[in-house]
PDB file of C-alpha atoms in Angstrom:
ATOM      1  CA  UNK A   1    -146.432 -61.287-117.146  1.00  0.00           C
ATOM      2  CA  UNK A   2    -145.396 -62.484-120.735  1.00  0.00           C
ATOM      3  CA  UNK A   3    -144.672 -59.938-123.687  1.00  0.00           C
ATOM      4  CA  UNK A   4    -147.295 -61.577-125.718  1.00  0.00           C
ATOM      5  CA  UNK A   5    -150.215 -61.279-122.863  1.00  0.00           C
ATOM      6  CA  UNK A   6    -149.088 -57.791-122.816  1.00  0.00           C
ATOM      7  CA  UNK A   7    -152.147 -55.648-123.932  1.00  0.00           C
ATOM      8  CA  UNK A   8    -150.083 -52.756-124.897  1.00  0.00           C
ATOM      9  CA  UNK A   9    -148.615 -55.565-127.555  1.00  0.00           C
ATOM     10  CA  UNK A  10    -152.191 -56.333-128.690  1.00  0.00           C
ATOM     11  CA  UNK A  11    -153.051 -55.251-131.953  1.00  0.00           C
ATOM     12  CA  UNK A  12    -156.158 -52.932-132.541  1.00  0.00           C
ATOM     13  CA  UNK A  13    -158.927 -54.678-134.379  1.00  0.00           C
ATOM     14  CA  UNK A  14    -158.751 -54.020-138.210  1.00  0.00           C
ATOM     15  CA  UNK A  15    -161.651 -51.869-139.688  1.00  0.00           C
ATOM     16  CA  UNK A  16    -164.032 -54.487-142.086  1.00  0.00           C
ATOM     17  CA  UNK A  17    -163.640 -53.489-145.608  1.00  0.00           C
ATOM     18  CA  UNK A  18    -166.854 -53.446-147.554  1.00  0.00           C
ATOM     19  CA  UNK A  19    -167.473 -54.383-151.467  1.00  0.00           C
ATOM     20  CA  UNK A  20    -168.789 -51.634-152.804  1.00  0.00           C
ATOM     21  CA  UNK A  21    -169.638 -49.295-156.197  1.00  0.00           C
ATOM     22  CA  UNK A  22    -166.656 -47.222-155.241  1.00  0.00           C
ATOM     23  CA  UNK A  23    -164.052 -49.830-155.002  1.00  0.00           C
ATOM     24  CA  UNK A  24    -162.920 -51.731-157.649  1.00  0.00           C
ATOM     25  CA  UNK A  25    -159.199 -52.655-156.098  1.00  0.00           C
ATOM     26  CA  UNK A  26    -157.599 -55.803-157.693  1.00  0.00           C
ATOM     27  CA  UNK A  27    -155.637 -56.159-154.183  1.00  0.00           C
ATOM     28  CA  UNK A  28    -158.895 -56.667-152.382  1.00  0.00           C
ATOM     29  CA  UNK A  29    -158.330 -60.397-151.245  1.00  0.00           C
ATOM     30  CA  UNK A  30    -154.918 -59.962-151.950  1.00  0.00           C
ATOM     31  CA  UNK A  31    -154.635 -62.501-154.474  1.00  0.00           C
ATOM     32  CA  UNK A  32    -152.429 -62.068-158.111  1.00  0.00           C
ATOM     33  CA  UNK A  33    -155.334 -62.466-160.516  1.00  0.00           C
ATOM     34  CA  UNK A  34    -158.649 -63.104-158.904  1.00  0.00           C
ATOM     35  CA  UNK A  35    -160.836 -60.063-157.313  1.00  0.00           C
ATOM     36  CA  UNK A  36    -164.120 -59.646-156.387  1.00  0.00           C
ATOM     37  CA  UNK A  37    -166.146 -56.318-157.448  1.00  0.00           C
ATOM     38  CA  UNK A  38    -169.798 -54.945-156.375  1.00  0.00           C
ATOM     39  CA  UNK A  39    -170.901 -53.819-159.705  1.00  0.00           C
ATOM     40  CA  UNK A  40    -173.122 -51.295-160.820  1.00  0.00           C
ATOM     41  CA  UNK A  41    -173.300 -52.562-164.580  1.00  0.00           C
ATOM     42  CA  UNK A  42    -174.085 -55.925-163.618  1.00  0.00           C
ATOM     43  CA  UNK A  43    -176.207 -55.188-160.166  1.00  0.00           C
ATOM     44  CA  UNK A  44    -174.573 -57.601-157.931  1.00  0.00           C
ATOM     45  CA  UNK A  45    -171.358 -59.704-157.396  1.00  0.00           C
ATOM     46  CA  UNK A  46    -168.723 -59.379-161.038  1.00  0.00           C
ATOM     47  CA  UNK A  47    -165.682 -61.813-160.058  1.00  0.00           C
ATOM     48  CA  UNK A  48    -162.650 -60.010-161.808  1.00  0.00           C
ATOM     49  CA  UNK A  49    -159.683 -61.701-163.200  1.00  0.00           C
ATOM     50  CA  UNK A  50    -156.645 -59.146-163.845  1.00  0.00           C
ATOM     51  CA  UNK A  51    -154.152 -60.375-166.567  1.00  0.00           C
ATOM     52  CA  UNK A  52    -152.352 -56.967-166.196  1.00  0.00           C
ATOM     53  CA  UNK A  53    -150.333 -57.581-163.057  1.00  0.00           C
ATOM     54  CA  UNK A  54    -147.664 -54.882-164.077  1.00  0.00           C
ATOM     55  CA  UNK A  55    -150.199 -52.719-164.490  1.00  0.00           C
ATOM     56  CA  UNK A  56    -149.214 -52.107-168.025  1.00  0.00           C
ATOM     57  CA  UNK A  57    -151.588 -51.157-171.114  1.00  0.00           C
ATOM     58  CA  UNK A  58    -151.450 -50.066-174.670  1.00  0.00           C
ATOM     59  CA  UNK A  59    -153.670 -47.188-173.764  1.00  0.00           C
ATOM     60  CA  UNK A  60    -153.728 -44.400-171.149  1.00  0.00           C
ATOM     61  CA  UNK A  61    -157.230 -43.507-170.637  1.00  0.00           C
ATOM     62  CA  UNK A  62    -157.576 -40.665-168.511  1.00  0.00           C
ATOM     63  CA  UNK A  63    -160.604 -42.004-166.225  1.00  0.00           C
ATOM     64  CA  UNK A  64    -158.184 -44.922-165.321  1.00  0.00           C
ATOM     65  CA  UNK A  65    -158.147 -46.052-161.372  1.00  0.00           C
ATOM     66  CA  UNK A  66    -154.908 -47.728-161.892  1.00  0.00           C
ATOM     67  CA  UNK A  67    -151.973 -46.393-159.913  1.00  0.00           C
ATOM     68  CA  UNK A  68    -148.754 -46.763-161.967  1.00  0.00           C
ATOM     69  CA  UNK A  69    -150.475 -47.001-165.125  1.00  0.00           C
ATOM     70  CA  UNK A  70    -147.733 -47.200-167.762  1.00  0.00           C
ATOM     71  CA  UNK A  71    -147.483 -48.598-171.780  1.00  0.00           C
ATOM     72  CA  UNK A  72    -146.939 -52.554-172.293  1.00  0.00           C
ATOM     73  CA  UNK A  73    -148.683 -55.788-172.993  1.00  0.00           C
ATOM     74  CA  UNK A  74    -149.376 -57.964-170.022  1.00  0.00           C
ATOM     75  CA  UNK A  75    -146.937 -60.350-168.603  1.00  0.00           C
ATOM     76  CA  UNK A  76    -146.738 -63.910-168.536  1.00  0.00           C
ATOM     77  CA  UNK A  77    -149.448 -65.157-166.832  1.00  0.00           C
ATOM     78  CA  UNK A  78    -149.287 -68.177-164.190  1.00  0.00           C
ATOM     79  CA  UNK A  79    -151.682 -70.540-164.873  1.00  0.00           C
ATOM     80  CA  UNK A  80    -152.464 -73.304-162.177  1.00  0.00           C
ATOM     81  CA  UNK A  81    -152.381 -69.957-159.463  1.00  0.00           C
ATOM     82  CA  UNK A  82    -154.950 -68.303-161.469  1.00  0.00           C
ATOM     83  CA  UNK A  83    -156.855 -71.261-161.356  1.00  0.00           C
ATOM     84  CA  UNK A  84    -156.683 -72.110-157.848  1.00  0.00           C
ATOM     85  CA  UNK A  85    -157.444 -68.301-157.292  1.00  0.00           C
ATOM     86  CA  UNK A  86    -160.892 -68.517-159.222  1.00  0.00           C
ATOM     87  CA  UNK A  87    -161.497 -72.013-157.771  1.00  0.00           C
ATOM     88  CA  UNK A  88    -160.907 -70.705-154.182  1.00  0.00           C
ATOM     89  CA  UNK A  89    -162.897 -68.003-154.332  1.00  0.00           C
ATOM     90  CA  UNK A  90    -165.934 -69.542-156.173  1.00  0.00           C
ATOM     91  CA  UNK A  91    -165.503 -72.605-153.730  1.00  0.00           C
ATOM     92  CA  UNK A  92    -165.759 -69.908-150.549  1.00  0.00           C
ATOM     93  CA  UNK A  93    -168.881 -68.326-149.372  1.00  0.00           C
ATOM     94  CA  UNK A  94    -167.209 -65.925-147.592  1.00  0.00           C
ATOM     95  CA  UNK A  95    -167.941 -63.392-149.973  1.00  0.00           C
ATOM     96  CA  UNK A  96    -170.964 -62.615-148.027  1.00  0.00           C
ATOM     97  CA  UNK A  97    -169.204 -60.642-144.989  1.00  0.00           C
ATOM     98  CA  UNK A  98    -167.290 -58.161-147.482  1.00  0.00           C
ATOM     99  CA  UNK A  99    -170.551 -56.936-148.702  1.00  0.00           C
ATOM    100  CA  UNK A 100    -172.124 -53.720-146.691  1.00  0.00           C
ATOM    101  CA  UNK A 101    -175.443 -55.189-144.326  1.00  0.00           C
ATOM    102  CA  UNK A 102    -177.679 -53.328-145.863  1.00  0.00           C
ATOM    103  CA  UNK A 103    -177.229 -54.670-149.598  1.00  0.00           C
ATOM    104  CA  UNK A 104    -180.215 -56.467-150.851  1.00  0.00           C
ATOM    105  CA  UNK A 105    -180.404 -59.790-151.541  1.00  0.00           C
ATOM    106  CA  UNK A 106    -180.070 -59.591-155.242  1.00  0.00           C
ATOM    107  CA  UNK A 107    -177.168 -57.374-155.008  1.00  0.00           C
ATOM    108  CA  UNK A 108    -175.820 -60.585-153.676  1.00  0.00           C
ATOM    109  CA  UNK A 109    -175.333 -62.610-156.320  1.00  0.00           C
ATOM    110  CA  UNK A 110    -172.371 -63.563-158.759  1.00  0.00           C
ATOM    111  CA  UNK A 111    -173.389 -61.891-161.767  1.00  0.00           C
ATOM    112  CA  UNK A 112    -170.188 -63.091-164.085  1.00  0.00           C
ATOM    113  CA  UNK A 113    -166.545 -64.125-164.382  1.00  0.00           C
ATOM    114  CA  UNK A 114    -164.853 -60.720-166.254  1.00  0.00           C
ATOM    115  CA  UNK A 115    -161.534 -60.603-167.481  1.00  0.00           C
ATOM    116  CA  UNK A 116    -160.717 -56.393-167.123  1.00  0.00           C
ATOM    117  CA  UNK A 117    -158.207 -55.634-164.494  1.00  0.00           C
ATOM    118  CA  UNK A 118    -155.354 -53.352-164.828  1.00  0.00           C
ATOM    119  CA  UNK A 119    -154.881 -53.520-168.311  1.00  0.00           C
ATOM    120  CA  UNK A 120    -155.760 -54.958-172.004  1.00  0.00           C
ATOM    121  CA  UNK A 121    -156.658 -58.273-170.940  1.00  0.00           C
ATOM    122  CA  UNK A 122    -155.951 -59.201-175.028  1.00  0.00           C
ATOM    123  CA  UNK A 123    -152.676 -58.765-174.683  1.00  0.00           C
ATOM    124  CA  UNK A 124    -151.785 -61.671-172.754  1.00  0.00           C
ATOM    125  CA  UNK A 125    -150.419 -64.411-174.895  1.00  0.00           C
ATOM    126  CA  UNK A 126    -152.477 -66.310-172.607  1.00  0.00           C
ATOM    127  CA  UNK A 127    -155.857 -65.044-173.065  1.00  0.00           C
ATOM    128  CA  UNK A 128    -156.856 -68.154-174.646  1.00  0.00           C
ATOM    129  CA  UNK A 129    -156.172 -70.567-171.735  1.00  0.00           C
ATOM    130  CA  UNK A 130    -157.365 -68.095-168.933  1.00  0.00           C
ATOM    131  CA  UNK A 131    -160.626 -68.348-171.153  1.00  0.00           C
ATOM    132  CA  UNK A 132    -160.559 -72.033-170.714  1.00  0.00           C
ATOM    133  CA  UNK A 133    -159.779 -71.949-167.242  1.00  0.00           C
ATOM    134  CA  UNK A 134    -163.156 -69.266-166.400  1.00  0.00           C
ATOM    135  CA  UNK A 135    -165.173 -71.873-168.487  1.00  0.00           C
ATOM    136  CA  UNK A 136    -163.769 -74.337-166.755  1.00  0.00           C
ATOM    137  CA  UNK A 137    -164.454 -73.303-163.315  1.00  0.00           C
ATOM    138  CA  UNK A 138    -167.343 -71.578-163.454  1.00  0.00           C
ATOM    139  CA  UNK A 139    -169.097 -74.589-164.949  1.00  0.00           C
ATOM    140  CA  UNK A 140    -167.800 -76.993-162.183  1.00  0.00           C
ATOM    141  CA  UNK A 141    -169.362 -74.810-159.298  1.00  0.00           C
ATOM    142  CA  UNK A 142    -173.027 -74.905-161.723  1.00  0.00           C
ATOM    143  CA  UNK A 143    -172.788 -71.476-162.234  1.00  0.00           C
ATOM    144  CA  UNK A 144    -175.251 -70.065-165.140  1.00  0.00           C
ATOM    145  CA  UNK A 145    -173.311 -67.109-165.582  1.00  0.00           C
ATOM    146  CA  UNK A 146    -171.638 -65.256-168.101  1.00  0.00           C
ATOM    147  CA  UNK A 147    -168.018 -64.948-169.017  1.00  0.00           C
ATOM    148  CA  UNK A 148    -167.356 -61.113-170.057  1.00  0.00           C
ATOM    149  CA  UNK A 149    -164.348 -59.621-171.982  1.00  0.00           C
ATOM    150  CA  UNK A 150    -164.430 -56.299-171.629  1.00  0.00           C
ATOM    151  CA  UNK A 151    -162.050 -54.606-174.079  1.00  0.00           C
ATOM    152  CA  UNK A 152    -160.706 -51.575-175.891  1.00  0.00           C
ATOM    153  CA  UNK A 153    -160.229 -53.552-178.951  1.00  0.00           C
ATOM    154  CA  UNK A 154    -157.170 -52.547-180.160  1.00  0.00           C
ATOM    155  CA  UNK A 155    -156.057 -56.133-180.843  1.00  0.00           C
ATOM    156  CA  UNK A 156    -159.073 -57.425-182.428  1.00  0.00           C
ATOM    157  CA  UNK A 157    -157.084 -58.342-185.384  1.00  0.00           C
ATOM    158  CA  UNK A 158    -154.935 -60.998-184.064  1.00  0.00           C
ATOM    159  CA  UNK A 159    -155.493 -64.349-184.602  1.00  0.00           C
ATOM    160  CA  UNK A 160    -155.141 -65.227-181.025  1.00  0.00           C
ATOM    161  CA  UNK A 161    -157.141 -63.055-179.675  1.00  0.00           C
ATOM    162  CA  UNK A 162    -160.025 -64.294-182.210  1.00  0.00           C
ATOM    163  CA  UNK A 163    -159.539 -67.623-181.157  1.00  0.00           C
ATOM    164  CA  UNK A 164    -159.621 -66.578-177.496  1.00  0.00           C
ATOM    165  CA  UNK A 165    -162.717 -64.518-178.071  1.00  0.00           C
ATOM    166  CA  UNK A 166    -164.478 -67.743-180.286  1.00  0.00           C
ATOM    167  CA  UNK A 167    -164.417 -69.334-177.172  1.00  0.00           C
ATOM    168  CA  UNK A 168    -165.690 -66.795-175.344  1.00  0.00           C
ATOM    169  CA  UNK A 169    -168.479 -66.928-177.146  1.00  0.00           C
ATOM    170  CA  UNK A 170    -168.906 -70.755-177.362  1.00  0.00           C
ATOM    171  CA  UNK A 171    -168.795 -70.312-173.198  1.00  0.00           C
ATOM    172  CA  UNK A 172    -171.572 -67.862-173.576  1.00  0.00           C
ATOM    173  CA  UNK A 173    -169.638 -64.925-173.099  1.00  0.00           C
ATOM    174  CA  UNK A 174    -169.841 -61.327-174.340  1.00  0.00           C
ATOM    175  CA  UNK A 175    -167.826 -58.762-175.309  1.00  0.00           C
ATOM    176  CA  UNK A 176    -167.777 -55.729-174.230  1.00  0.00           C
ATOM    177  CA  UNK A 177    -166.144 -53.251-176.748  1.00  0.00           C
ATOM    178  CA  UNK A 178    -164.924 -50.090-175.421  1.00  0.00           C
ATOM    179  CA  UNK A 179    -166.049 -46.795-177.362  1.00  0.00           C
ATOM    180  CA  UNK A 180    -165.356 -43.048-175.799  1.00  0.00           C
ATOM    181  CA  UNK A 181    -165.183 -41.301-178.607  1.00  0.00           C
ATOM    182  CA  UNK A 182    -165.059 -41.062-182.503  1.00  0.00           C
ATOM    183  CA  UNK A 183    -162.993 -38.065-183.474  1.00  0.00           C
ATOM    184  CA  UNK A 184    -159.014 -38.999-184.141  1.00  0.00           C
ATOM    185  CA  UNK A 185    -157.910 -35.776-181.486  1.00  0.00           C
ATOM    186  CA  UNK A 186    -161.141 -36.271-178.683  1.00  0.00           C
ATOM    187  CA  UNK A 187    -159.679 -40.275-178.644  1.00  0.00           C
ATOM    188  CA  UNK A 188    -156.020 -39.108-178.111  1.00  0.00           C
ATOM    189  CA  UNK A 189    -157.158 -36.619-175.696  1.00  0.00           C
ATOM    190  CA  UNK A 190    -159.335 -39.525-173.650  1.00  0.00           C
ATOM    191  CA  UNK A 191    -158.032 -42.346-174.244  1.00  0.00           C
ATOM    192  CA  UNK A 192    -154.583 -41.228-174.971  1.00  0.00           C
ATOM    193  CA  UNK A 193    -154.074 -42.956-178.349  1.00  0.00           C
ATOM    194  CA  UNK A 194    -155.741 -41.767-182.051  1.00  0.00           C
ATOM    195  CA  UNK A 195    -157.408 -44.114-184.514  1.00  0.00           C
ATOM    196  CA  UNK A 196    -159.896 -42.925-187.369  1.00  0.00           C
ATOM    197  CA  UNK A 197    -163.118 -44.020-187.332  1.00  0.00           C
ATOM    198  CA  UNK A 198    -162.915 -46.635-189.964  1.00  0.00           C
ATOM    199  CA  UNK A 199    -160.182 -48.199-187.937  1.00  0.00           C
ATOM    200  CA  UNK A 200    -162.880 -48.318-185.215  1.00  0.00           C
ATOM    201  CA  UNK A 201    -165.314 -50.139-187.248  1.00  0.00           C
ATOM    202  CA  UNK A 202    -163.040 -52.365-188.780  1.00  0.00           C
ATOM    203  CA  UNK A 203    -162.056 -53.819-185.622  1.00  0.00           C
ATOM    204  CA  UNK A 204    -165.992 -53.016-184.145  1.00  0.00           C
ATOM    205  CA  UNK A 205    -167.031 -55.557-187.411  1.00  0.00           C
ATOM    206  CA  UNK A 206    -164.791 -58.472-186.491  1.00  0.00           C
ATOM    207  CA  UNK A 207    -165.603 -58.472-182.678  1.00  0.00           C
ATOM    208  CA  UNK A 208    -169.456 -58.766-183.606  1.00  0.00           C
ATOM    209  CA  UNK A 209    -168.596 -61.589-186.261  1.00  0.00           C
ATOM    210  CA  UNK A 210    -167.166 -63.394-183.123  1.00  0.00           C
ATOM    211  CA  UNK A 211    -169.056 -62.943-180.265  1.00  0.00           C
ATOM    212  CA  UNK A 212    -172.003 -60.923-178.949  1.00  0.00           C
ATOM    213  CA  UNK A 213    -170.961 -57.376-178.167  1.00  0.00           C
ATOM    214  CA  UNK A 214    -171.999 -54.417-175.803  1.00  0.00           C
ATOM    215  CA  UNK A 215    -170.378 -51.117-176.615  1.00  0.00           C
ATOM    216  CA  UNK A 216    -169.170 -49.172-173.508  1.00  0.00           C
ATOM    217  CA  UNK A 217    -168.904 -45.345-173.310  1.00  0.00           C
ATOM    218  CA  UNK A 218    -167.251 -43.290-170.643  1.00  0.00           C
ATOM    219  CA  UNK A 219    -168.887 -39.770-170.688  1.00  0.00           C
ATOM    220  CA  UNK A 220    -167.389 -36.908-168.782  1.00  0.00           C
ATOM    221  CA  UNK A 221    -166.426 -33.581-168.605  1.00  0.00           C
ATOM    222  CA  UNK A 222    -163.225 -31.624-169.837  1.00  0.00           C
ATOM    223  CA  UNK A 223    -162.187 -28.939-168.070  1.00  0.00           C
ATOM    224  CA  UNK A 224    -166.021 -28.585-166.860  1.00  0.00           C
ATOM    225  CA  UNK A 225    -167.373 -29.137-170.253  1.00  0.00           C
ATOM    226  CA  UNK A 226    -169.607 -32.001-171.183  1.00  0.00           C
ATOM    227  CA  UNK A 227    -168.407 -33.213-174.891  1.00  0.00           C
ATOM    228  CA  UNK A 228    -169.575 -30.759-177.693  1.00  0.00           C
ATOM    229  CA  UNK A 229    -172.169 -31.484-180.304  1.00  0.00           C
ATOM    230  CA  UNK A 230    -169.108 -33.031-183.050  1.00  0.00           C
ATOM    231  CA  UNK A 231    -168.332 -35.585-180.259  1.00  0.00           C
ATOM    232  CA  UNK A 232    -172.050 -36.005-179.946  1.00  0.00           C
ATOM    233  CA  UNK A 233    -172.850 -36.106-183.887  1.00  0.00           C
ATOM    234  CA  UNK A 234    -170.092 -38.454-184.632  1.00  0.00           C
ATOM    235  CA  UNK A 235    -170.675 -41.321-181.816  1.00  0.00           C
ATOM    236  CA  UNK A 236    -174.250 -40.897-182.341  1.00  0.00           C
ATOM    237  CA  UNK A 237    -173.908 -41.630-186.273  1.00  0.00           C
ATOM    238  CA  UNK A 238    -171.636 -44.598-185.273  1.00  0.00           C
ATOM    239  CA  UNK A 239    -173.937 -46.157-183.261  1.00  0.00           C
ATOM    240  CA  UNK A 240    -176.865 -46.180-185.685  1.00  0.00           C
ATOM    241  CA  UNK A 241    -174.510 -47.597-188.443  1.00  0.00           C
ATOM    242  CA  UNK A 242    -173.583 -50.384-186.054  1.00  0.00           C
ATOM    243  CA  UNK A 243    -177.535 -51.057-184.118  1.00  0.00           C
ATOM    244  CA  UNK A 244    -177.867 -53.990-186.316  1.00  0.00           C
ATOM    245  CA  UNK A 245    -174.904 -55.646-185.172  1.00  0.00           C
ATOM    246  CA  UNK A 246    -174.578 -54.352-181.529  1.00  0.00           C
ATOM    247  CA  UNK A 247    -176.345 -55.623-178.564  1.00  0.00           C
ATOM    248  CA  UNK A 248    -176.618 -52.428-177.033  1.00  0.00           C
ATOM    249  CA  UNK A 249    -174.872 -49.843-175.102  1.00  0.00           C
ATOM    250  CA  UNK A 250    -172.877 -49.752-171.643  1.00  0.00           C
ATOM    251  CA  UNK A 251    -172.703 -45.435-170.928  1.00  0.00           C
ATOM    252  CA  UNK A 252    -171.453 -44.750-167.604  1.00  0.00           C
ATOM    253  CA  UNK A 253    -169.893 -41.822-165.981  1.00  0.00           C
ATOM    254  CA  UNK A 254    -167.244 -40.326-163.381  1.00  0.00           C
ATOM    255  CA  UNK A 255    -167.478 -42.955-160.366  1.00  0.00           C
ATOM    256  CA  UNK A 256    -164.098 -43.634-158.886  1.00  0.00           C
ATOM    257  CA  UNK A 257    -161.750 -41.015-158.867  1.00  0.00           C
ATOM    258  CA  UNK A 258    -158.994 -41.364-161.670  1.00  0.00           C
ATOM    259  CA  UNK A 259    -155.574 -41.855-160.458  1.00  0.00           C
ATOM    260  CA  UNK A 260    -153.824 -40.356-163.551  1.00  0.00           C
ATOM    261  CA  UNK A 261    -152.168 -37.073-164.509  1.00  0.00           C
ATOM    262  CA  UNK A 262    -154.943 -35.747-166.370  1.00  0.00           C
ATOM    263  CA  UNK A 263    -157.314 -36.667-163.212  1.00  0.00           C
ATOM    264  CA  UNK A 264    -157.474 -32.310-162.452  1.00  0.00           C
ATOM    265  CA  UNK A 265    -159.295 -32.160-166.004  1.00  0.00           C
ATOM    266  CA  UNK A 266    -162.065 -34.182-165.250  1.00  0.00           C
ATOM    267  CA  UNK A 267    -165.704 -34.003-163.825  1.00  0.00           C
ATOM    268  CA  UNK A 268    -168.506 -36.471-163.058  1.00  0.00           C
ATOM    269  CA  UNK A 269    -171.455 -35.476-165.419  1.00  0.00           C
ATOM    270  CA  UNK A 270    -175.098 -34.760-163.495  1.00  0.00           C
ATOM    271  CA  UNK A 271    -178.076 -37.319-164.188  1.00  0.00           C
ATOM    272  CA  UNK A 272    -179.699 -35.126-166.016  1.00  0.00           C
ATOM    273  CA  UNK A 273    -177.114 -34.692-168.599  1.00  0.00           C
ATOM    274  CA  UNK A 274    -176.743 -37.988-168.635  1.00  0.00           C
ATOM    275  CA  UNK A 275    -180.102 -39.832-168.622  1.00  0.00           C
ATOM    276  CA  UNK A 276    -180.831 -36.947-171.564  1.00  0.00           C
ATOM    277  CA  UNK A 277    -177.682 -38.279-173.586  1.00  0.00           C
ATOM    278  CA  UNK A 278    -178.893 -42.164-172.857  1.00  0.00           C
ATOM    279  CA  UNK A 279    -182.033 -40.917-174.329  1.00  0.00           C
ATOM    280  CA  UNK A 280    -180.380 -39.615-177.767  1.00  0.00           C
ATOM    281  CA  UNK A 281    -178.739 -42.270-178.357  1.00  0.00           C
ATOM    282  CA  UNK A 282    -181.947 -44.745-177.593  1.00  0.00           C
ATOM    283  CA  UNK A 283    -183.556 -42.550-180.248  1.00  0.00           C
ATOM    284  CA  UNK A 284    -180.859 -44.754-182.725  1.00  0.00           C
ATOM    285  CA  UNK A 285    -182.559 -47.670-181.932  1.00  0.00           C
ATOM    286  CA  UNK A 286    -180.274 -49.318-179.678  1.00  0.00           C
ATOM    287  CA  UNK A 287    -180.537 -50.295-175.737  1.00  0.00           C
ATOM    288  CA  UNK A 288    -179.081 -48.373-173.859  1.00  0.00           C
ATOM    289  CA  UNK A 289    -178.073 -49.302-169.408  1.00  0.00           C
ATOM    290  CA  UNK A 290    -176.893 -46.707-167.813  1.00  0.00           C
ATOM    291  CA  UNK A 291    -174.294 -46.513-165.094  1.00  0.00           C
ATOM    292  CA  UNK A 292    -173.802 -42.796-163.419  1.00  0.00           C
TER     293      UNK A 292
END
C-alpha cells in the first residue's frame, strides 16, 4: 500500500461554510478584494469590495467586526487583481452552493455591489478607479443592480472623493452615510472620534449634492442602557432637518459580535425597543428600513 492510498493519510471532509447574516468575513472566498455576503438590509446577496485590506480605518467604531482594526488609510490597490476577482465572482454561478438550502429564492439574487470591507473605502486614493471597475463589470454581466458606498462621510470634503461619488451616482449608485450619534461625547464613545453636529451636517450636505444618500445608524445598548433622551432628541432633530434631502434611514442593531476592546460594553436592543425607535424616526417624515 502506497502512502497516498493509506486511509490514515486521508483528510477529513471539510464542513460546508454557508453564507449567513452573521458571517460577513471579507476572506470568505480567500480573495484579496472581493467577497459575498448575505445582507439583511438588501435581503439578498451583496458583493463586497474591500479596499482596506490592511484593516485600517480613520474611525474606531466599537461595534466593528474587523480583527486587528487600527487607525490609518487604505493601502495601494492592485486594480487589475480587483477587476479579475470581481469578474471571476460574477462569472461564477457557484454562489448558490454557498447559500443554505432553505434560503428563499429571492434571497439568492445579487442585490448590489458595495464598497465596504475593513475600513473607510474613500481613504483609498484609487477609489474612483475602483468605482469604474465595479461599473464596468456590473454592466458587462448585465446586472441591473446599484453600486453602494458605505462610508462614515469623514473624507467627503476631499475633491478626489467627490469625484468618485459623482462617478458612483452616474453609475446609478447610492451612498450610505454613517450617523450613529450626534452628540460629540456620544460619538466619541461609539465611533472613536468626535465631530460637532455642524461638521456632520456639512459633510452630509456635500454628499447629498453628489448622489442619493441614506443615513445608516447602528443603535445599541452600552452597559445595558439604550441611548439616552439627549441622544435621541439630537438624532431626531438631525433627521427631521434633513428629511428633504435624504432617501431614508437604514436602522440596524448588533447582529454580529464586535471584535473591539469595548465589546463587553455592548448588547443588542430587543425588537420591541428597535421597532419603537424606528417609529419615532418615521414620525419625522423619513422612510426607515430596519434590520434587527
